[in-house]
Coordinates of C-alpha atoms in Angstrom, one line a residue:
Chain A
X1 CA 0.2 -27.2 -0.2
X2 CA 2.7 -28.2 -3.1
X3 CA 6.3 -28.6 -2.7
X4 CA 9.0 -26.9 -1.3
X5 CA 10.4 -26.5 -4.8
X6 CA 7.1 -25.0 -6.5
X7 CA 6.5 -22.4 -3.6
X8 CA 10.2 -21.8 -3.7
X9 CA 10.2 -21.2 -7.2
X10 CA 6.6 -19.3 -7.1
X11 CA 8.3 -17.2 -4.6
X12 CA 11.2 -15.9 -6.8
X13 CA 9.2 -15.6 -9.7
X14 CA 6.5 -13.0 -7.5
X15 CA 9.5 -11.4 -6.8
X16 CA 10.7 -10.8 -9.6
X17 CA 7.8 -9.5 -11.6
X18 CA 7.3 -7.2 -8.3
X19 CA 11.2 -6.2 -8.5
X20 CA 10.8 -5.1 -11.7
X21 CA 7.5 -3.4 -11.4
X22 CA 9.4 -1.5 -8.7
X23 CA 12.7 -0.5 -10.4
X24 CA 12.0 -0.1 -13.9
X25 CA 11.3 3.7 -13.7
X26 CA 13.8 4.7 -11.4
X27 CA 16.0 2.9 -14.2
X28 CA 14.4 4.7 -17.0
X29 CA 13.6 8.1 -15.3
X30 CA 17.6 8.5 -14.6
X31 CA 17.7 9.5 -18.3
X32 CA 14.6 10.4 -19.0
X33 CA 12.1 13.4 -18.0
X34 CA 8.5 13.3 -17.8
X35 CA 6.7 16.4 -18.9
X36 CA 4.8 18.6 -17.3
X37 CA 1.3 16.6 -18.3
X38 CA 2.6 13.6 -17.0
X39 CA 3.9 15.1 -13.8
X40 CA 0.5 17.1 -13.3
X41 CA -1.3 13.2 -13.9
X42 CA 1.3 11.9 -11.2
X43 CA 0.3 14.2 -8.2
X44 CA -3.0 12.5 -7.9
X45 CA -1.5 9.5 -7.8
X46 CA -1.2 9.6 -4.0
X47 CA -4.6 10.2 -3.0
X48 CA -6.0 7.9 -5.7
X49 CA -4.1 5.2 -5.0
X50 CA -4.4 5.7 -1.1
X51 CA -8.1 5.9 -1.4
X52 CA -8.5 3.0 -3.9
X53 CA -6.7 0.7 -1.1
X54 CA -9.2 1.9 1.4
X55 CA -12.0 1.4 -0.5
X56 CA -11.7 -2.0 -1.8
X57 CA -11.3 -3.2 1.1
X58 CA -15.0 -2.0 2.0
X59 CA -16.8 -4.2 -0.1
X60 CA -16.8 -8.0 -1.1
X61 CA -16.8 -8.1 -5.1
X62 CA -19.4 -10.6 -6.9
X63 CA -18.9 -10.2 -10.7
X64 CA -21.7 -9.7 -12.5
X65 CA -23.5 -7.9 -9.6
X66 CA -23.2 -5.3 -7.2
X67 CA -20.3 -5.7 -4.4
X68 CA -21.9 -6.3 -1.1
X69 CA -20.4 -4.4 2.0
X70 CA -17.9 -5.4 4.3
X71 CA -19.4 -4.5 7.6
X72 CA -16.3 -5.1 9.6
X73 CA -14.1 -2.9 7.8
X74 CA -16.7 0.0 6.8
X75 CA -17.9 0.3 10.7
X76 CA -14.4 0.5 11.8
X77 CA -13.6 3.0 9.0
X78 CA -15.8 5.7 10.9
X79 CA -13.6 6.0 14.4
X80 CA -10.3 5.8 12.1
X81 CA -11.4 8.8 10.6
X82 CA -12.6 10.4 13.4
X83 CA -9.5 9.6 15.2
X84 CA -7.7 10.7 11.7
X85 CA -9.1 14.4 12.1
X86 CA -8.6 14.7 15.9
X87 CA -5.1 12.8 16.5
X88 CA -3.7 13.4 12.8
X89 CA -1.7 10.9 14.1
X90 CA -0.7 7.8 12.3
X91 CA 0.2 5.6 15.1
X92 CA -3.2 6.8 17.1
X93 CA -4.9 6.1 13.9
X94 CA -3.8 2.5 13.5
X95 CA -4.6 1.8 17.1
X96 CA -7.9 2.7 17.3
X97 CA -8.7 1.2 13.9
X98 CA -7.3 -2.1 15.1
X99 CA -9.1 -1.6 18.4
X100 CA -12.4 -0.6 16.9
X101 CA -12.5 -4.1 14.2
X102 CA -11.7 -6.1 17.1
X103 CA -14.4 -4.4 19.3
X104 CA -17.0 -4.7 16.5
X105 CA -15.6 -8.1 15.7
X106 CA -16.4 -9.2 19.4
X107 CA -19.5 -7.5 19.6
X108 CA -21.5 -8.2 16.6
X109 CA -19.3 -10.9 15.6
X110 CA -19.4 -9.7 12.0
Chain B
X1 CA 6.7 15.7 10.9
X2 CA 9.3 18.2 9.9
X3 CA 11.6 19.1 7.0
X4 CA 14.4 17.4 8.1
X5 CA 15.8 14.5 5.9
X6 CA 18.3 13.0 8.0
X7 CA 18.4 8.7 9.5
X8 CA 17.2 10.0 13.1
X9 CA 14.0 12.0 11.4
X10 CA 13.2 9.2 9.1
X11 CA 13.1 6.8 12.0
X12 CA 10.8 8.7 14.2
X13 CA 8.5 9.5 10.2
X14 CA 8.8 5.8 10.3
X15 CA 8.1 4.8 13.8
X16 CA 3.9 4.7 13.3
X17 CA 3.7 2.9 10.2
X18 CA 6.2 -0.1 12.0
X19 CA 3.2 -1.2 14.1
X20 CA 0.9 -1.5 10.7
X21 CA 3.6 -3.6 9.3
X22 CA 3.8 -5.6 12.9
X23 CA -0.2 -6.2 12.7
X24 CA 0.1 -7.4 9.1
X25 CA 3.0 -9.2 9.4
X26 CA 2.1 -11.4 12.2
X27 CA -1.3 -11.8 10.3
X28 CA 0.5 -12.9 7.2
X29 CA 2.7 -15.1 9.0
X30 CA -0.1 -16.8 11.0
X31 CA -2.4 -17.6 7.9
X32 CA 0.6 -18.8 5.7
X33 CA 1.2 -21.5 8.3
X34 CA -2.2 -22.4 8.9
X35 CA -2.3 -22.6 4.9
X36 CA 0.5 -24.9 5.6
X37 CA 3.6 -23.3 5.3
X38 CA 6.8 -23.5 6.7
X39 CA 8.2 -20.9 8.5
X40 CA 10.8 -20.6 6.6
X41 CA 9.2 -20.4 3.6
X42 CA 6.8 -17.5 4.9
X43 CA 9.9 -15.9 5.9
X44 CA 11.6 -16.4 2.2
X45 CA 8.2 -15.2 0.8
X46 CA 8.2 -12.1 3.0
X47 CA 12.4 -11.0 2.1
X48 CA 12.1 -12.2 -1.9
X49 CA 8.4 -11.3 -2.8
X50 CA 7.6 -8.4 -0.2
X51 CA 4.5 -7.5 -1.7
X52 CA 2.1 -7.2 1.5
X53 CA -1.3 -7.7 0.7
X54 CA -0.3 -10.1 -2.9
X55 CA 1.5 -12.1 -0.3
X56 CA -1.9 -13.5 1.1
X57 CA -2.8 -13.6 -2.5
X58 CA 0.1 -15.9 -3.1
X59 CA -1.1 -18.4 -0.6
X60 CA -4.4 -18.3 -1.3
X61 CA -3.4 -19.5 -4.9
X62 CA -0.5 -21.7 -3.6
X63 CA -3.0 -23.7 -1.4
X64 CA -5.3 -24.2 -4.0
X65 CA -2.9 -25.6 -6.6
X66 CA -2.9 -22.7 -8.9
X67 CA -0.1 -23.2 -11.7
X68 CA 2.5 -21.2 -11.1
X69 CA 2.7 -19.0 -14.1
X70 CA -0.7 -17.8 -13.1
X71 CA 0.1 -17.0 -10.0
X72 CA 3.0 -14.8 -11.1
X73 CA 0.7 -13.1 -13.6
X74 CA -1.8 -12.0 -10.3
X75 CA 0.8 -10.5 -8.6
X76 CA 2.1 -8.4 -11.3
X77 CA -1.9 -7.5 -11.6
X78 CA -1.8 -6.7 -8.3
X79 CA 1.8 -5.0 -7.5
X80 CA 1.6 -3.0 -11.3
X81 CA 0.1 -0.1 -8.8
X82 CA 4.0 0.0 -8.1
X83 CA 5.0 1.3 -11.6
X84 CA 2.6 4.3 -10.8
X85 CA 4.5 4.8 -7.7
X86 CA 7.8 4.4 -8.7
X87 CA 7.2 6.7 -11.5
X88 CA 5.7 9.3 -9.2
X89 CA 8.6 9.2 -7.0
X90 CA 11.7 8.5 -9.1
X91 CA 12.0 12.4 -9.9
X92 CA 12.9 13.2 -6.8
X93 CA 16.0 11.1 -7.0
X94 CA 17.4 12.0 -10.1
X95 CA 20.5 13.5 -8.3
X96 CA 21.3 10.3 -7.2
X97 CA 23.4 7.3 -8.3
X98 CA 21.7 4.9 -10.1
X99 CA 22.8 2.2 -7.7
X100 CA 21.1 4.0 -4.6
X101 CA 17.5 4.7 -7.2
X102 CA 17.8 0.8 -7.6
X103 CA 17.8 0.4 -3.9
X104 CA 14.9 3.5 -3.0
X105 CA 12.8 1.5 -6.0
X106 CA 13.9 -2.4 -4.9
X107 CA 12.5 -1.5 -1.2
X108 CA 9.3 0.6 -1.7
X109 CA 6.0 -0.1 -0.7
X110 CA 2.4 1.5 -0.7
X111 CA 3.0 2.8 3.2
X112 CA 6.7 4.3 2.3
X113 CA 5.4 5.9 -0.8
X114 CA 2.8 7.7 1.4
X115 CA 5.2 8.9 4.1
X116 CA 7.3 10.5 1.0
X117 CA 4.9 11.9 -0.7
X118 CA 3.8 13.0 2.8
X119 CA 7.3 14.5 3.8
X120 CA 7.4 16.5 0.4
X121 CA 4.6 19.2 2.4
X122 CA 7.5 19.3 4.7
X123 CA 10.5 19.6 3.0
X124 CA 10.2 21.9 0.1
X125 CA 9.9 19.3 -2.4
X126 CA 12.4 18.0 -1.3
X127 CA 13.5 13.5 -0.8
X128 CA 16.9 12.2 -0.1
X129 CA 18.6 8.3 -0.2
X130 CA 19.3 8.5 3.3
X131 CA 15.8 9.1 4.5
X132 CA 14.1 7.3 2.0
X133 CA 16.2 4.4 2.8
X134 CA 15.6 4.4 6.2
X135 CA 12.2 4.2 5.7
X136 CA 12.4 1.4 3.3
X137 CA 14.9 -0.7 5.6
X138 CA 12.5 -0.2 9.0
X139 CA 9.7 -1.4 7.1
X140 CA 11.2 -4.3 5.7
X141 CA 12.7 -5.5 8.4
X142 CA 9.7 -5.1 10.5
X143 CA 7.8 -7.1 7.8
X144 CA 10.3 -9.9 7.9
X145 CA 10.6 -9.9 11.4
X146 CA 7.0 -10.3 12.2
X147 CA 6.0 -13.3 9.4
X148 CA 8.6 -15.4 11.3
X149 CA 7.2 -14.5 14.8
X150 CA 3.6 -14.8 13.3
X151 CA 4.4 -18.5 11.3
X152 CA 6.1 -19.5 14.9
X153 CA 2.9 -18.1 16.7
X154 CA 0.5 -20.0 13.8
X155 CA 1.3 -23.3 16.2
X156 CA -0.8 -21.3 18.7
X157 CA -3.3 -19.4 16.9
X158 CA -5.5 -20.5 14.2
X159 CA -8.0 -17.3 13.2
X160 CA -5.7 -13.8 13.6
X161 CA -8.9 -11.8 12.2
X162 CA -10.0 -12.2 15.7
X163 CA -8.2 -10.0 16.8
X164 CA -8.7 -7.5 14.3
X165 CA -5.2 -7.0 13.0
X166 CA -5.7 -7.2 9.5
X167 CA -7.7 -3.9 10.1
X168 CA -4.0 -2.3 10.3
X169 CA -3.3 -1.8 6.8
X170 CA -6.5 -0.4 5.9
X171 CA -6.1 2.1 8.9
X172 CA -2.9 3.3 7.6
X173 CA -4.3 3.8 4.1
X174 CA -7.3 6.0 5.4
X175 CA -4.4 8.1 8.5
X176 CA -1.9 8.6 5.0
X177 CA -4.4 9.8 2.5
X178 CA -6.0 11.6 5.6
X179 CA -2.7 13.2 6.3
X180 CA -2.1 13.9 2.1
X181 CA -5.4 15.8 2.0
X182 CA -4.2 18.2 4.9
X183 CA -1.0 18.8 3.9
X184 CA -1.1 18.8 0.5
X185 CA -1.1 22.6 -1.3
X186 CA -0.3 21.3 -4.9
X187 CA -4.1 20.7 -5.3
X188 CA -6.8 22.4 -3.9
X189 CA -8.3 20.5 -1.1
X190 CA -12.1 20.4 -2.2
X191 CA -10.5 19.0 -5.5
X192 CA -8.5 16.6 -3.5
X193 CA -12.0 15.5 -2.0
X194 CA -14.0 15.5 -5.4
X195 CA -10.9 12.8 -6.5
X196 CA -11.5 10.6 -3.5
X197 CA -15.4 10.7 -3.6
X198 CA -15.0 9.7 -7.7
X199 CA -12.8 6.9 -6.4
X200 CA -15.6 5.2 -4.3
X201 CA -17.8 5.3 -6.6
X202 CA -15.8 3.7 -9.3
X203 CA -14.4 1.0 -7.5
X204 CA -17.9 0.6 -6.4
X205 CA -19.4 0.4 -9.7
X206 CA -15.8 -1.4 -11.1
X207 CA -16.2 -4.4 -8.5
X208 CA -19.2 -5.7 -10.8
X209 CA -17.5 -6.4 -13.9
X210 CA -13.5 -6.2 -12.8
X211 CA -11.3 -8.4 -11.3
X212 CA -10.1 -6.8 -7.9
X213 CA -6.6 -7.7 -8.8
X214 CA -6.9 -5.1 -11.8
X215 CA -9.2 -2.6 -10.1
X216 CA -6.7 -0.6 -8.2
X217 CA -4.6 0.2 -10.9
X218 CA -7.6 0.8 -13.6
X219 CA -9.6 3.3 -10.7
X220 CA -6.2 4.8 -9.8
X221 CA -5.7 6.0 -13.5
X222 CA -8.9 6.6 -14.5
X223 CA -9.3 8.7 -11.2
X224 CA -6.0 10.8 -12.0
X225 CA -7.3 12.2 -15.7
X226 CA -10.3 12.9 -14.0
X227 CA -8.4 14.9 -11.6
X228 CA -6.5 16.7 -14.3
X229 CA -9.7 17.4 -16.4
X230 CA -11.6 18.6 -13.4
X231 CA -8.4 21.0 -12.6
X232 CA -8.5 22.4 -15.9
X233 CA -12.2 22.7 -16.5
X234 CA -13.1 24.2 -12.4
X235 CA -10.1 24.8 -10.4

């Protein structure tokens, strides 16, 4: 690990690219508006972004080839989802995933 | 769920999402001292950068030597899904001081995005400072709060993937978008699903040829004019 200096000054540099990334269009949308194009292109923003998060974590990328599957995850995906439609319950849903990649973890020791 | 936007209702919102950020946290806190370290670095990392997922990113690169200007540059790759966000949400808070938009923006994640975008079905369109805030401050200090207990517990436990707790954020991305499909009336719900079956196959099809850290953001875009064409052209 490198010193406490460089991770210190890693650390404030990550934040401050993610700070910015974070504020700048509260800043610019305080004087601005977005038209309606851009605000029809922003509602799918939160099931494409929410579904791209899930996803990746599915597979294991190798460039140049196809991405391999993450058995862990993508068997413990099906009782989060199950539990999703019959709890629609956020806290039940995190619990059983959790539960369900230990159990698989333990089990097939994947 | 309901409409209300008061502290007390954005606590209880908040409440299910806390034990994701407990599960993660711990996680992070554990591998960044097995990476080697300190606690109180992994706690500085966790209030300054508090980037989730680019976290382990960060220490994956920090332990193998990775200059430091490159390591910035990932993050930004891999947070830039924030200016999306940010963008998405900032409308809703146009009626209030710039100082409180700064703070909404300063503390948002991927989880508290969801929950808002989540409480709008609720709320007749509706996001306030005081809830969002709440939000924000629960999850960060549940973040911060379990690195240090997880870097304190690395001592003790070498391989948290064990357990399965790194499972815990990718649960809580499938429960929110679950929860977005069935409460969200802006867009037809078979649309809704036509958007999240083109996402799985792009990322699918994206992980040969881009970088993961770029992917998100590139499927997230592409995936929204898709959206918007198919609306126009079917729904």
């Amino acid at each position: 690990m490198p010193s406490f200096n460089f991770v210190l000054l890693t650390i404030v540099g990550t934040g401050l690219v993610t700070w910015i990334s974070r504020i700048t269009p509260f800043v610019l949308l305080k004087k601005f508006e977005l038209s309606k194009g851009v605000v029809e292109f922003l509602s799918f923003v939160p099931i494409a972004i929410m579904s791209a998060l899930w996803f990746e974590n599915l597979f294991i990328q190798h460039i140049g080839q196809l991405p391999s599957i993450e058995w862990g995850n993508f068997l413990a995906s099906v009782p989060t989802v199950i539990a999703a439609i019959i709890s629609k319950n956020l806290l039940v849903i995190v619990i059983v995933g959790v539960i369900s990649l230990g159990v698989i973890r333990f089990v097939f020791g994947l | 769920m309901n409409g209300e936007l008061t502290v007390p209702a954005a606590t209880k919102d908040t409440l299910p999402t806390v034990f994701g950020y407990i599960g993660i946290g711990l996680a992070f806190g554990i591998v960044g001292k097995a990476a080697g370290l300190s606690p109180l670095l992994v706690t500085l990392m966790s209030i300054i950068t508090y980037a989730g997922s680019a976290q382990f990113v960060v220490v994956s690169l920090l332990a193998a030597h990775s200059p430091i200007l490159s390591i910035i540059f990932s993050v930004f790759l891999v947070n830039s899904r924030m200016i999306l966000m940010s963008t998405t949400l900032a409308p809703y808070f146009k009626h209030e001081s710039m100082i409180k938009n700064i703070l909404v923006g300063s503390l948002l994640t991927d989880e508290s995005f969801a929950l808002g975008m989540n409480k709008l079905n609720y709320s007749d369109n509706h996001l306030n400072f005081p809830w969002f805030n709440t939000a924000n401050l629960l999850a960060y200090m549940t973040w911060i709060l379990s690195s240090l207990v997880g870097a304190v517990l690395g001592n003790f436990i070498s391989n948290p993937e064990k357990f399965g707790l790194d499972f815990a954020l990718v649960a809580m991305f499938i429960g929110l978008l679950y929860l977005q499909l069935i409460s969200d009336r802006s867009i037809k719900f078979n649309l809704q699903l036509i958007v999240v079956g083109f996402v799985l196959v792009a990322i699918y099809f994206g992980l040969i040829f881009i970088p993961s850290s770029l992917l998100i953001l590139l499927v997230t875009l592409v995936a929204c004019t898709f959206g918007v064409v198919m609306k126009h052209a079917f729904f």
